[in-house]
mmCIF file of C-alpha atoms in Angstrom:
data_model
loop_
_atom_site.group_PDB
_atom_site.id
_atom_site.type_symbol
_atom_site.label_atom_id
_atom_site.label_comp_id
_atom_site.label_asym_id
_atom_site.label_seq_id
_atom_site.Cartn_x
_atom_site.Cartn_y
_atom_site.Cartn_z
ATOM 1 C CA MET T 800 97.656 102.648 105.567
ATOM 2 C CA HIS T 801 100.626 102.721 103.409
ATOM 3 C CA PHE T 802 100.311 100.901 100.543
ATOM 4 C CA GLY T 803 103.343 99.840 97.501
ATOM 5 C CA ILE T 804 103.250 98.760 94.669
ATOM 6 C CA ILE T 805 105.894 96.212 93.607
ATOM 7 C CA ARG T 806 108.137 95.916 90.494
ATOM 8 C CA GLU T 807 107.584 92.648 89.443
ATOM 9 C CA ARG T 808 110.666 90.365 89.122
ATOM 10 C CA LYS T 809 109.599 87.211 88.153
ATOM 11 C CA ASN T 810 110.841 85.937 84.581
ATOM 12 C CA PRO T 811 109.155 85.188 82.103
ATOM 13 C CA PRO T 812 108.877 89.621 82.768
ATOM 14 C CA ASP T 813 105.104 90.267 83.794
ATOM 15 C CA ARG T 814 103.536 93.903 82.706
ATOM 16 C CA ARG T 815 100.425 93.579 84.854
ATOM 17 C CA VAL T 816 99.744 95.818 87.884
ATOM 18 C CA VAL T 817 97.189 95.634 91.164
ATOM 19 C CA LEU T 818 96.689 99.343 91.019
ATOM 20 C CA SER T 819 96.762 101.467 87.545
ATOM 21 C CA PRO T 820 96.966 105.169 88.112
ATOM 22 C CA GLN T 821 93.890 106.215 87.807
ATOM 23 C CA ALA T 822 92.629 102.934 90.758
ATOM 24 C CA CYS T 823 95.646 104.662 93.096
ATOM 25 C CA GLN T 824 93.578 107.919 92.355
ATOM 26 C CA LYS T 825 90.159 106.497 93.975
ATOM 27 C CA VAL T 826 92.147 104.517 96.765
ATOM 28 C CA VAL T 827 93.578 108.183 98.350
ATOM 29 C CA GLU T 828 90.342 109.985 97.486
ATOM 30 C CA ASN T 829 88.163 107.227 98.792
ATOM 31 C CA HIS T 830 90.194 107.105 102.139
ATOM 32 C CA LYS T 831 91.653 109.678 103.738
ATOM 33 C CA ASP T 832 94.407 107.478 105.548
ATOM 34 C CA ALA T 833 95.678 105.822 102.435
ATOM 35 C CA GLN T 834 98.956 106.643 101.142
ATOM 36 C CA ILE T 835 100.543 104.482 98.102
ATOM 37 C CA THR T 836 104.194 104.525 96.829
ATOM 38 C CA VAL T 837 105.020 103.158 93.585
ATOM 39 C CA GLU T 838 108.392 101.023 92.829
ATOM 40 C CA PRO T 839 109.795 101.990 89.672
ATOM 41 C CA SER T 840 109.986 99.616 87.156
ATOM 42 C CA PRO T 841 110.949 99.694 83.212
ATOM 43 C CA ILE T 842 108.407 97.077 82.087
ATOM 44 C CA ARG T 843 105.041 98.048 83.619
ATOM 45 C CA VAL T 844 102.303 98.562 81.193
ATOM 46 C CA PHE T 845 101.886 101.653 82.803
ATOM 47 C CA SER T 846 104.709 104.267 83.039
ATOM 48 C CA ASP T 847 106.412 105.460 85.678
ATOM 49 C CA GLU T 848 105.457 108.893 84.800
ATOM 50 C CA GLU T 849 101.843 107.989 84.070
ATOM 51 C CA TYR T 850 101.931 107.445 88.213
ATOM 52 C CA LYS T 851 103.204 110.683 88.404
ATOM 53 C CA ASN T 852 101.146 112.513 86.288
ATOM 54 C CA ALA T 853 98.290 110.812 88.873
ATOM 55 C CA GLY T 854 99.778 112.427 91.215
ATOM 56 C CA ILE T 855 101.249 108.988 93.179
ATOM 57 C CA PRO T 856 104.806 109.299 94.294
ATOM 58 C CA VAL T 857 107.128 106.681 92.778
ATOM 59 C CA ALA T 858 109.927 105.569 94.888
ATOM 60 C CA SER T 859 112.009 102.976 95.451
ATOM 61 C CA LYS T 860 110.969 102.990 98.999
ATOM 62 C CA MET T 861 109.145 99.637 99.627
ATOM 63 C CA ALA T 862 110.884 99.174 103.199
ATOM 64 C CA SER T 863 108.692 102.049 103.886
ATOM 65 C CA CYS T 864 105.221 100.647 103.136
ATOM 66 C CA ASP T 865 103.131 98.450 105.076
ATOM 67 C CA VAL T 866 100.964 96.342 102.767
ATOM 68 C CA LEU T 867 103.118 95.220 99.410
ATOM 69 C CA LEU T 868 100.903 94.779 95.967
ATOM 70 C CA GLY T 869 102.226 92.583 93.456
ATOM 71 C CA VAL T 870 100.675 90.154 90.927
ATOM 72 C CA LYS T 871 103.231 86.863 90.401
ATOM 73 C CA GLU T 872 105.358 85.759 92.973
ATOM 74 C CA VAL T 873 108.476 87.678 94.483
ATOM 75 C CA PRO T 874 111.505 86.176 94.242
ATOM 76 C CA LYS T 875 112.988 84.905 97.954
ATOM 77 C CA ASP T 876 115.708 87.183 97.798
ATOM 78 C CA ALA T 877 113.293 90.609 97.067
ATOM 79 C CA LEU T 878 111.021 89.441 99.985
ATOM 80 C CA ILE T 879 111.095 92.469 103.170
ATOM 81 C CA PRO T 880 110.457 90.556 106.344
ATOM 82 C CA ASN T 881 107.951 91.627 108.203
ATOM 83 C CA LYS T 882 105.438 93.061 105.921
ATOM 84 C CA LYS T 883 101.866 92.335 104.461
ATOM 85 C CA TYR T 884 102.268 91.096 100.864
ATOM 86 C CA PHE T 885 99.389 90.567 97.984
ATOM 87 C CA PHE T 886 100.430 88.345 95.091
ATOM 88 C CA PHE T 887 99.668 85.052 93.399
ATOM 89 C CA SER T 888 101.702 82.810 95.530
ATOM 90 C CA HIS T 889 100.870 79.602 93.772
ATOM 91 C CA THR T 890 101.451 77.781 96.507
ATOM 92 C CA ILE T 891 97.437 76.178 98.198
ATOM 93 C CA LYS T 892 97.413 73.338 95.960
ATOM 94 C CA GLU T 893 101.188 72.331 97.248
ATOM 95 C CA GLN T 894 102.960 73.511 94.218
ATOM 96 C CA PRO T 895 106.491 71.846 94.584
ATOM 97 C CA TYR T 896 108.362 74.739 92.388
ATOM 98 C CA ASN T 897 107.197 77.185 95.146
ATOM 99 C CA ARG T 898 107.621 74.971 98.587
ATOM 100 C CA GLU T 899 110.894 77.013 98.755
ATOM 101 C CA LEU T 900 108.895 80.654 98.512
ATOM 102 C CA LEU T 901 106.189 79.371 101.147
ATOM 103 C CA ARG T 902 109.314 78.710 103.686
ATOM 104 C CA ALA T 903 111.021 81.872 102.988
ATOM 105 C CA ILE T 904 107.829 84.324 103.432
ATOM 106 C CA LEU T 905 107.611 82.441 106.765
ATOM 107 C CA ASP T 906 110.854 82.657 107.657
ATOM 108 C CA LYS T 907 110.877 86.056 107.321
ATOM 109 C CA LYS T 908 107.926 86.469 109.557
ATOM 110 C CA ILE T 909 105.427 88.185 106.461
ATOM 111 C CA GLU T 910 101.647 88.132 106.241
ATOM 112 C CA LEU T 911 101.012 86.315 102.971
ATOM 113 C CA TYR T 912 97.298 87.214 101.453
ATOM 114 C CA ASP T 913 97.108 85.314 97.877
ATOM 115 C CA HIS T 914 94.480 86.775 95.318
ATOM 116 C CA GLU T 915 93.249 83.399 94.566
ATOM 117 C CA VAL T 916 91.549 82.911 98.268
ATOM 118 C CA ILE T 917 90.176 86.525 98.189
ATOM 119 C CA THR T 918 86.617 85.311 98.512
ATOM 120 C CA ASN T 919 83.069 86.572 99.980
ATOM 121 C CA LYS T 920 81.480 84.612 102.709
ATOM 122 C CA LYS T 921 80.227 82.252 100.016
ATOM 123 C CA GLY T 922 83.760 81.480 98.598
ATOM 124 C CA ILE T 923 83.349 83.216 95.390
ATOM 125 C CA ARG T 924 86.445 84.955 93.845
ATOM 126 C CA LEU T 925 86.362 88.667 94.307
ATOM 127 C CA VAL T 926 89.432 89.328 92.429
ATOM 128 C CA ALA T 927 90.855 87.483 89.161
ATOM 129 C CA PHE T 928 92.430 87.679 85.797
ATOM 130 C CA GLY T 929 89.746 84.881 84.604
ATOM 131 C CA ARG T 930 87.661 87.052 81.846
ATOM 132 C CA TYR T 931 90.738 88.439 80.503
ATOM 133 C CA ALA T 932 92.179 85.109 79.568
ATOM 134 C CA GLY T 933 89.186 83.602 78.459
ATOM 135 C CA ILE T 934 89.390 87.006 76.536
ATOM 136 C CA VAL T 935 92.934 86.393 75.167
ATOM 137 C CA GLY T 936 92.399 82.483 74.901
ATOM 138 C CA ALA T 937 89.797 82.632 72.571
ATOM 139 C CA TYR T 938 91.394 85.503 70.143
ATOM 140 C CA ASN T 939 94.086 82.611 70.463
ATOM 141 C CA GLY T 940 91.945 80.264 69.658
ATOM 142 C CA PHE T 941 91.455 81.719 66.181
ATOM 143 C CA ARG T 942 94.563 82.700 65.228
ATOM 144 C CA ALA T 943 95.396 78.899 65.927
ATOM 145 C CA TYR T 944 92.676 77.506 63.758
ATOM 146 C CA GLY T 945 93.993 80.201 60.811
ATOM 147 C CA LEU T 946 97.222 78.537 61.138
ATOM 148 C CA LYS T 947 96.377 75.342 61.309
ATOM 149 C CA SER T 948 94.221 75.272 58.331
ATOM 150 C CA LYS T 949 96.047 77.687 56.589
ATOM 151 C CA LEU T 950 93.156 79.872 55.947
ATOM 152 C CA PHE T 951 94.962 83.249 57.949
ATOM 153 C CA GLN T 952 97.149 84.441 60.235
ATOM 154 C CA LEU T 953 96.556 86.505 63.337
ATOM 155 C CA THR T 954 98.450 89.265 64.573
ATOM 156 C CA ARG T 955 99.659 88.292 67.831
ATOM 157 C CA ALA T 956 97.267 89.487 70.623
ATOM 158 C CA THR T 957 100.181 90.878 72.797
ATOM 159 C CA GLU T 958 101.267 93.099 69.217
ATOM 160 C CA LEU T 959 97.574 94.358 69.486
ATOM 161 C CA THR T 960 96.086 97.424 72.214
ATOM 162 C CA ASP T 961 93.230 96.230 73.997
ATOM 163 C CA LYS T 962 90.339 93.847 73.952
ATOM 164 C CA GLU T 963 88.614 96.243 71.053
ATOM 165 C CA ALA T 964 91.232 95.850 68.718
ATOM 166 C CA LEU T 965 91.201 91.941 69.260
ATOM 167 C CA ILE T 966 87.666 92.048 68.316
ATOM 168 C CA ARG T 967 88.176 94.086 64.882
ATOM 169 C CA GLU T 968 90.977 91.563 64.412
ATOM 170 C CA LEU T 969 88.458 88.936 64.846
ATOM 171 C CA ALA T 970 85.267 90.423 62.989
ATOM 172 C CA ALA T 971 87.291 91.408 59.494
ATOM 173 C CA LEU T 972 88.162 87.248 59.401
ATOM 174 C CA GLN T 973 85.597 85.329 56.853
ATOM 175 C CA LEU T 974 85.424 81.778 58.680
ATOM 176 C CA PRO T 975 84.104 78.710 56.904
ATOM 177 C CA ASN T 976 80.621 76.793 58.183
ATOM 178 C CA ILE T 977 82.814 75.564 61.435
ATOM 179 C CA LYS T 978 80.879 74.841 64.554
ATOM 180 C CA ILE T 979 83.080 75.898 67.944
ATOM 181 C CA LEU T 980 82.034 74.879 71.188
ATOM 182 C CA LEU T 981 82.918 76.464 74.723
ATOM 183 C CA THR T 982 82.684 75.398 77.565
ATOM 184 C CA GLY T 983 82.459 77.579 81.073
ATOM 185 C CA LYS T 984 79.882 80.101 81.631
ATOM 186 C CA GLY T 985 82.097 81.671 84.483
ATOM 187 C CA ARG T 986 84.247 84.283 84.379
ATOM 188 C CA VAL T 987 86.431 82.419 81.710
ATOM 189 C CA GLY T 988 83.789 80.828 79.807
ATOM 190 C CA ASN T 989 81.780 84.447 79.403
ATOM 191 C CA GLY T 990 85.202 86.136 78.444
ATOM 192 C CA ALA T 991 85.293 84.065 75.795
ATOM 193 C CA LYS T 992 81.853 84.639 74.806
ATOM 194 C CA GLU T 993 82.461 88.162 74.693
ATOM 195 C CA MET T 994 84.654 87.750 71.672
ATOM 196 C CA LEU T 995 82.302 85.522 69.797
ATOM 197 C CA ASP T 996 79.722 87.394 70.529
ATOM 198 C CA GLY T 997 81.730 90.606 69.687
ATOM 199 C CA MET T 998 82.981 89.028 65.647
ATOM 200 C CA GLY T 999 79.502 88.564 65.340
ATOM 201 C CA LEU T 1000 78.925 84.766 65.490
ATOM 202 C CA LYS T 1001 76.011 83.168 65.870
ATOM 203 C CA GLU T 1002 75.204 81.099 68.580
ATOM 204 C CA VAL T 1003 73.137 78.135 69.133
ATOM 205 C CA GLY T 1004 71.590 75.971 71.139
ATOM 206 C CA VAL T 1005 72.578 72.144 72.400
ATOM 207 C CA ALA T 1006 69.505 70.428 69.931
ATOM 208 C CA ALA T 1007 70.605 72.785 67.112
ATOM 209 C CA TYR T 1008 74.476 72.749 67.393
ATOM 210 C CA LEU T 1009 74.484 68.399 67.856
ATOM 211 C CA ASN T 1010 71.821 68.162 64.807
ATOM 212 C CA ASP T 1011 71.857 70.440 62.715
ATOM 213 C CA THR T 1012 73.770 71.945 59.415
ATOM 214 C CA PHE T 1013 74.554 75.851 59.165
ATOM 215 C CA GLU T 1014 75.763 77.514 56.158
ATOM 216 C CA GLU T 1015 77.847 79.754 58.783
ATOM 217 C CA ALA T 1016 80.183 79.661 61.988
ATOM 218 C CA VAL T 1017 78.278 78.792 64.875
ATOM 219 C CA TYR T 1018 78.899 78.285 68.516
ATOM 220 C CA CYS T 1019 77.183 76.882 71.581
ATOM 221 C CA GLN T 1020 78.034 77.719 75.277
ATOM 222 C CA ILE T 1021 77.769 74.611 77.036
ATOM 223 C CA ASP T 1022 77.804 73.844 81.154
ATOM 224 C CA VAL T 1023 78.525 71.075 83.359
ATOM 225 C CA ASP T 1024 75.190 69.510 82.886
ATOM 226 C CA GLU T 1025 75.621 69.796 79.316
ATOM 227 C CA TYR T 1026 78.526 67.619 79.096
ATOM 228 C CA ASN T 1027 77.464 64.864 82.088
ATOM 229 C CA LEU T 1028 75.365 62.279 83.336
ATOM 230 C CA ARG T 1029 74.896 60.829 86.520
ATOM 231 C CA LYS T 1030 75.733 57.212 86.397
ATOM 232 C CA ASP T 1031 73.163 55.696 87.605
ATOM 233 C CA GLY T 1032 70.427 57.139 84.796
ATOM 234 C CA THR T 1033 68.584 59.767 87.252
ATOM 235 C CA LYS T 1034 68.690 63.276 86.700
ATOM 236 C CA GLY T 1035 71.034 65.329 88.119
ATOM 237 C CA ASN T 1036 71.617 69.305 88.679
ATOM 238 C CA MET T 1037 74.540 71.438 88.524
ATOM 239 C CA GLN T 1038 74.708 71.612 93.071
ATOM 240 C CA ASP T 1039 74.713 67.697 92.627
ATOM 241 C CA PHE T 1040 77.478 67.592 90.335
ATOM 242 C CA PHE T 1041 79.552 70.430 92.368
ATOM 243 C CA ASP T 1042 78.676 67.805 95.792
ATOM 244 C CA HIS T 1043 78.695 64.566 94.246
ATOM 245 C CA PRO T 1044 81.515 64.264 91.073
ATOM 246 C CA GLU T 1045 82.124 61.106 91.394
ATOM 247 C CA GLU T 1046 78.524 60.115 90.849
ATOM 248 C CA TYR T 1047 78.924 61.543 87.352
ATOM 249 C CA LYS T 1048 80.587 60.282 83.793
ATOM 250 C CA SER T 1049 81.077 62.709 80.740
ATOM 251 C CA ASN T 1050 78.559 63.212 78.217
ATOM 252 C CA PHE T 1051 80.750 65.690 75.928
ATOM 253 C CA PHE T 1052 81.562 62.912 73.405
ATOM 254 C CA ARG T 1053 78.091 63.368 71.271
ATOM 255 C CA PHE T 1054 79.611 66.903 71.030
ATOM 256 C CA ALA T 1055 83.026 66.022 70.044
ATOM 257 C CA LYS T 1056 81.686 64.352 67.173
ATOM 258 C CA VAL T 1057 80.466 67.765 65.437
ATOM 259 C CA THR T 1058 83.238 70.171 66.990
ATOM 260 C CA ASP T 1059 85.995 71.536 64.451
ATOM 261 C CA PHE T 1060 87.183 73.923 67.306
ATOM 262 C CA TYR T 1061 87.071 73.792 70.763
ATOM 263 C CA ILE T 1062 87.596 76.299 73.646
ATOM 264 C CA ALA T 1063 87.581 75.227 77.411
ATOM 265 C CA GLY T 1064 86.781 77.856 79.308
ATOM 266 C CA HIS T 1065 85.245 75.750 82.347
ATOM 267 C CA PHE T 1066 86.402 74.989 85.949
ATOM 268 C CA TYR T 1067 87.583 71.436 86.333
ATOM 269 C CA GLY T 1068 87.124 70.590 90.425
ATOM 270 C CA SER T 1069 88.852 67.303 91.917
ATOM 271 C CA GLY T 1070 86.663 63.827 91.403
ATOM 272 C CA ALA T 1071 84.944 64.919 88.439
ATOM 273 C CA PRO T 1072 85.045 63.099 84.963
ATOM 274 C CA TYR T 1073 87.156 64.183 82.443
ATOM 275 C CA LEU T 1074 85.616 65.652 79.158
ATOM 276 C CA PHE T 1075 87.584 63.873 76.731
ATOM 277 C CA THR T 1076 89.992 60.790 77.351
ATOM 278 C CA ARG T 1077 93.313 60.199 75.410
ATOM 279 C CA GLU T 1078 90.947 56.870 73.929
ATOM 280 C CA ASP T 1079 88.190 59.466 73.003
ATOM 281 C CA ALA T 1080 90.794 61.392 70.668
ATOM 282 C CA LYS T 1081 91.388 58.402 68.875
ATOM 283 C CA GLN T 1082 88.087 57.675 67.712
ATOM 284 C CA PRO T 1083 87.161 57.662 63.739
ATOM 285 C CA ASP T 1084 83.999 60.129 64.684
ATOM 286 C CA PHE T 1085 86.175 62.341 67.291
ATOM 287 C CA LYS T 1086 86.372 66.054 64.709
ATOM 288 C CA ILE T 1087 87.975 68.539 67.330
ATOM 289 C CA LYS T 1088 90.886 69.921 65.092
ATOM 290 C CA VAL T 1089 92.222 72.916 66.951
ATOM 291 C CA VAL T 1090 91.896 73.200 70.719
ATOM 292 C CA ALA T 1091 92.153 76.254 73.386
ATOM 293 C CA ASP T 1092 92.462 75.339 76.554
ATOM 294 C CA ILE T 1093 92.271 78.390 78.974
ATOM 295 C CA SER T 1094 91.551 76.115 81.718
ATOM 296 C CA CYS T 1095 95.082 74.465 81.065
ATOM 297 C CA ASP T 1096 95.009 71.668 83.267
ATOM 298 C CA VAL T 1097 97.812 69.594 82.376
ATOM 299 C CA ASP T 1098 97.495 66.228 81.950
ATOM 300 C CA GLY T 1099 93.908 66.362 82.651
ATOM 301 C CA PRO T 1100 90.095 66.535 81.491
ATOM 302 C CA VAL T 1101 91.203 67.906 78.174
ATOM 303 C CA ALA T 1102 93.600 64.724 77.005
ATOM 304 C CA SER T 1103 95.207 66.787 74.337
ATOM 305 C CA THR T 1104 97.016 69.346 76.793
ATOM 306 C CA LEU T 1105 99.883 67.631 77.519
ATOM 307 C CA ARG T 1106 101.654 70.880 78.979
ATOM 308 C CA ALA T 1107 101.121 74.424 78.978
ATOM 309 C CA SER T 1108 102.415 76.484 76.212
ATOM 310 C CA THR T 1109 103.906 80.056 76.190
ATOM 311 C CA ILE T 1110 103.183 83.355 75.199
ATOM 312 C CA ALA T 1111 106.190 82.880 72.758
ATOM 313 C CA GLU T 1112 105.551 79.553 71.649
ATOM 314 C CA PRO T 1113 101.558 79.271 72.113
ATOM 315 C CA LEU T 1114 101.019 76.289 69.826
ATOM 316 C CA TYR T 1115 102.226 72.712 69.065
ATOM 317 C CA GLY T 1116 100.072 69.326 68.211
ATOM 318 C CA TYR T 1117 98.750 66.375 70.181
ATOM 319 C CA HIS T 1118 98.683 62.998 68.263
ATOM 320 C CA PRO T 1119 96.287 60.562 69.320
ATOM 321 C CA GLY T 1120 97.484 57.675 67.864
ATOM 322 C CA ARG T 1121 100.839 58.126 69.909
ATOM 323 C CA GLU T 1122 99.665 59.700 72.475
ATOM 324 C CA ALA T 1123 102.448 62.466 71.799
ATOM 325 C CA GLU T 1124 103.178 65.703 71.174
ATOM 326 C CA VAL T 1125 104.056 66.179 67.974
ATOM 327 C CA ASP T 1126 103.861 69.197 65.503
ATOM 328 C CA TYR T 1127 100.666 70.934 65.147
ATOM 329 C CA GLN T 1128 100.689 71.256 61.742
ATOM 330 C CA ASP T 1129 101.235 67.562 61.428
ATOM 331 C CA PRO T 1130 97.781 66.047 59.207
ATOM 332 C CA GLU T 1131 96.633 64.340 61.882
ATOM 333 C CA ALA T 1132 97.209 66.325 64.903
ATOM 334 C CA ILE T 1133 95.079 68.278 67.130
ATOM 335 C CA ALA T 1134 96.507 72.100 67.315
ATOM 336 C CA VAL T 1135 96.665 73.045 70.883
ATOM 337 C CA MET T 1136 97.261 76.469 72.514
ATOM 338 C CA ALA T 1137 97.487 76.018 76.454
ATOM 339 C CA VAL T 1138 99.230 79.256 77.314
ATOM 340 C CA ASP T 1139 98.542 79.663 81.161
ATOM 341 C CA ASN T 1140 99.180 83.166 81.493
ATOM 342 C CA LEU T 1141 96.910 84.483 79.131
ATOM 343 C CA PRO T 1142 96.014 87.648 80.987
ATOM 344 C CA ALA T 1143 99.290 89.015 80.222
ATOM 345 C CA GLU T 1144 98.984 89.114 76.609
ATOM 346 C CA LEU T 1145 96.667 92.186 77.296
ATOM 347 C CA PRO T 1146 98.017 93.647 80.571
ATOM 348 C CA ARG T 1147 96.611 97.380 80.089
ATOM 349 C CA ASP T 1148 93.351 95.618 79.870
ATOM 350 C CA SER T 1149 93.759 93.081 82.400
ATOM 351 C CA SER T 1150 95.161 95.351 85.162
ATOM 352 C CA GLN T 1151 92.350 98.358 84.766
ATOM 353 C CA GLY T 1152 89.582 95.325 85.428
ATOM 354 C CA PHE T 1153 91.677 93.829 88.244
ATOM 355 C CA GLY T 1154 92.399 97.052 89.718
ATOM 356 C CA GLN T 1155 88.831 97.888 90.178
ATOM 357 C CA ALA T 1156 87.873 94.838 91.707
ATOM 358 C CA PHE T 1157 90.536 95.045 93.979
ATOM 359 C CA VAL T 1158 89.596 98.635 94.988
ATOM 360 C CA ASP T 1159 86.009 97.666 95.490
ATOM 361 C CA HIS T 1160 86.096 94.830 97.461
ATOM 362 C CA VAL T 1161 89.449 94.656 98.961
ATOM 363 C CA ILE T 1162 91.411 97.972 99.857
ATOM 364 C CA PRO T 1163 87.958 99.211 102.434
ATOM 365 C CA ALA T 1164 88.475 96.283 104.299
ATOM 366 C CA PHE T 1165 91.780 98.581 105.211
ATOM 367 C CA PHE T 1166 89.478 100.348 106.924
ATOM 368 C CA ASN T 1167 86.201 99.203 108.074
ATOM 369 C CA GLY T 1168 88.091 96.974 110.715
ATOM 370 C CA ASP T 1169 87.746 93.946 107.506
ATOM 371 C CA ALA T 1170 84.059 93.787 108.777
ATOM 372 C CA ASP T 1171 83.202 91.389 106.128
ATOM 373 C CA GLY T 1172 86.166 88.470 106.545
ATOM 374 C CA ILE T 1173 87.865 89.425 103.339
ATOM 375 C CA LEU T 1174 91.333 89.780 104.563
ATOM 376 C CA ALA T 1175 91.058 87.201 107.627
ATOM 377 C CA ARG T 1176 89.720 84.719 104.601
ATOM 378 C CA ALA T 1177 93.338 85.377 102.377
ATOM 379 C CA ARG T 1178 95.586 85.512 104.993
ATOM 380 C CA MET T 1179 97.733 82.500 104.631
ATOM 381 C CA THR T 1180 100.520 83.373 107.212
ATOM 382 C CA GLN T 1181 101.458 85.618 110.190
ATOM 383 C CA ASN T 1182 103.968 85.652 112.804
ATOM 384 C CA GLY T 1183 105.546 82.696 110.900
ATOM 385 C CA LYS T 1184 103.298 79.981 111.152
ATOM 386 C CA LEU T 1185 100.537 79.184 108.785
ATOM 387 C CA THR T 1186 96.898 80.526 109.676
ATOM 388 C CA PRO T 1187 94.627 77.714 110.682
ATOM 389 C CA LEU T 1188 92.930 78.098 107.082
ATOM 390 C CA TYR T 1189 95.935 77.083 105.693
ATOM 391 C CA ALA T 1190 97.151 74.497 108.058
ATOM 392 C CA TYR T 1191 97.109 72.017 105.941
ATOM 393 C CA LEU T 1192 99.905 72.752 103.939
ATOM 394 C CA GLN T 1193 102.542 72.073 107.055
ATOM 395 C CA ASP T 1194 103.247 69.071 105.674
ATOM 396 C CA TYR T 1195 104.504 70.420 102.387
ATOM 397 C CA VAL T 1196 106.253 73.299 103.873
ATOM 398 C CA ASP T 1197 108.061 70.423 105.844
ATOM 399 C CA GLY T 1198 108.960 68.168 102.834
ATOM 400 C CA LYS T 1199 106.313 65.300 104.247
ATOM 401 C CA GLU T 1200 103.721 65.336 101.556
#
């Protein structure tokens, strides 16, 4: 099996990679029939020289490879027919802007495997950048807080080398006695928590967070069962919420009344109640002034997220009264950080973490007959057709949806 590490061609450029030089070494050491060739790239976070020094060939020979590994969408004209490709296609939710890409993949009889649907038998994702979205998102949130409050100016994450460098910047801050709320306890939420703990912030429980006053900055991490209630007044639970989200209503506003800075690291499922609405944000006792929306569901459960922001321009303001975007320094504005490709700001660390998971879970499937069905579940297209698991995309491909 000959794997190719393709050059990222989407704009804006993404410096991440599926397999670092060290990850490539592990693949060829653990699987005697594995070969890897790396396509030259001037932007990749690991240089061509680093791969060569690790004993991995660097050459423009992707056509000779069996499986091509990338991060972001591959432009249509760069797709090589009849190959197996792994990348984030951003088509599984029928995103209109990638319809033509999926059509091209089918026309060229490409076997597409989307990183987003590489799961175990229980449907849990096996490879993801979520932890690093949380890490960078929390850092960017504090940067937004400093700029909004005019208390401090943090270096941009892209100018720092790794997670430890981000934590050093945060640990040096002198914060007022603000209350920081973090939603989510998955990869994203716990990645953000790593930063809060790393900078030495005190974590408090829900009751203390809602009712007590502190002389230092504190944070509280909550999950869906703490910001949602069953509509019928009976006691719910996590599984019931996931099975019947329409039976629940938001209980988030009690947190909004005491929170200065909110980090959204939760997963939002279809049919679930919004955390806070535009009407909630208009209430005089709504206190949140800075939102780091790592989850970045546009015009969704976090009302202030009107659009995704960019690494180059990460902040904008949301004016609750006007329900419109304004300068984030407007006194009445909520400052919003909603960058949707946060791990790209920490490309070396995030690539290493992603690659380790890929080596552990995906590569073995090519050599053990896909014993756990990992490849079968992630295979979206084959022989010019959608596979049965993804047949629901046919109307999307045909432009009928």
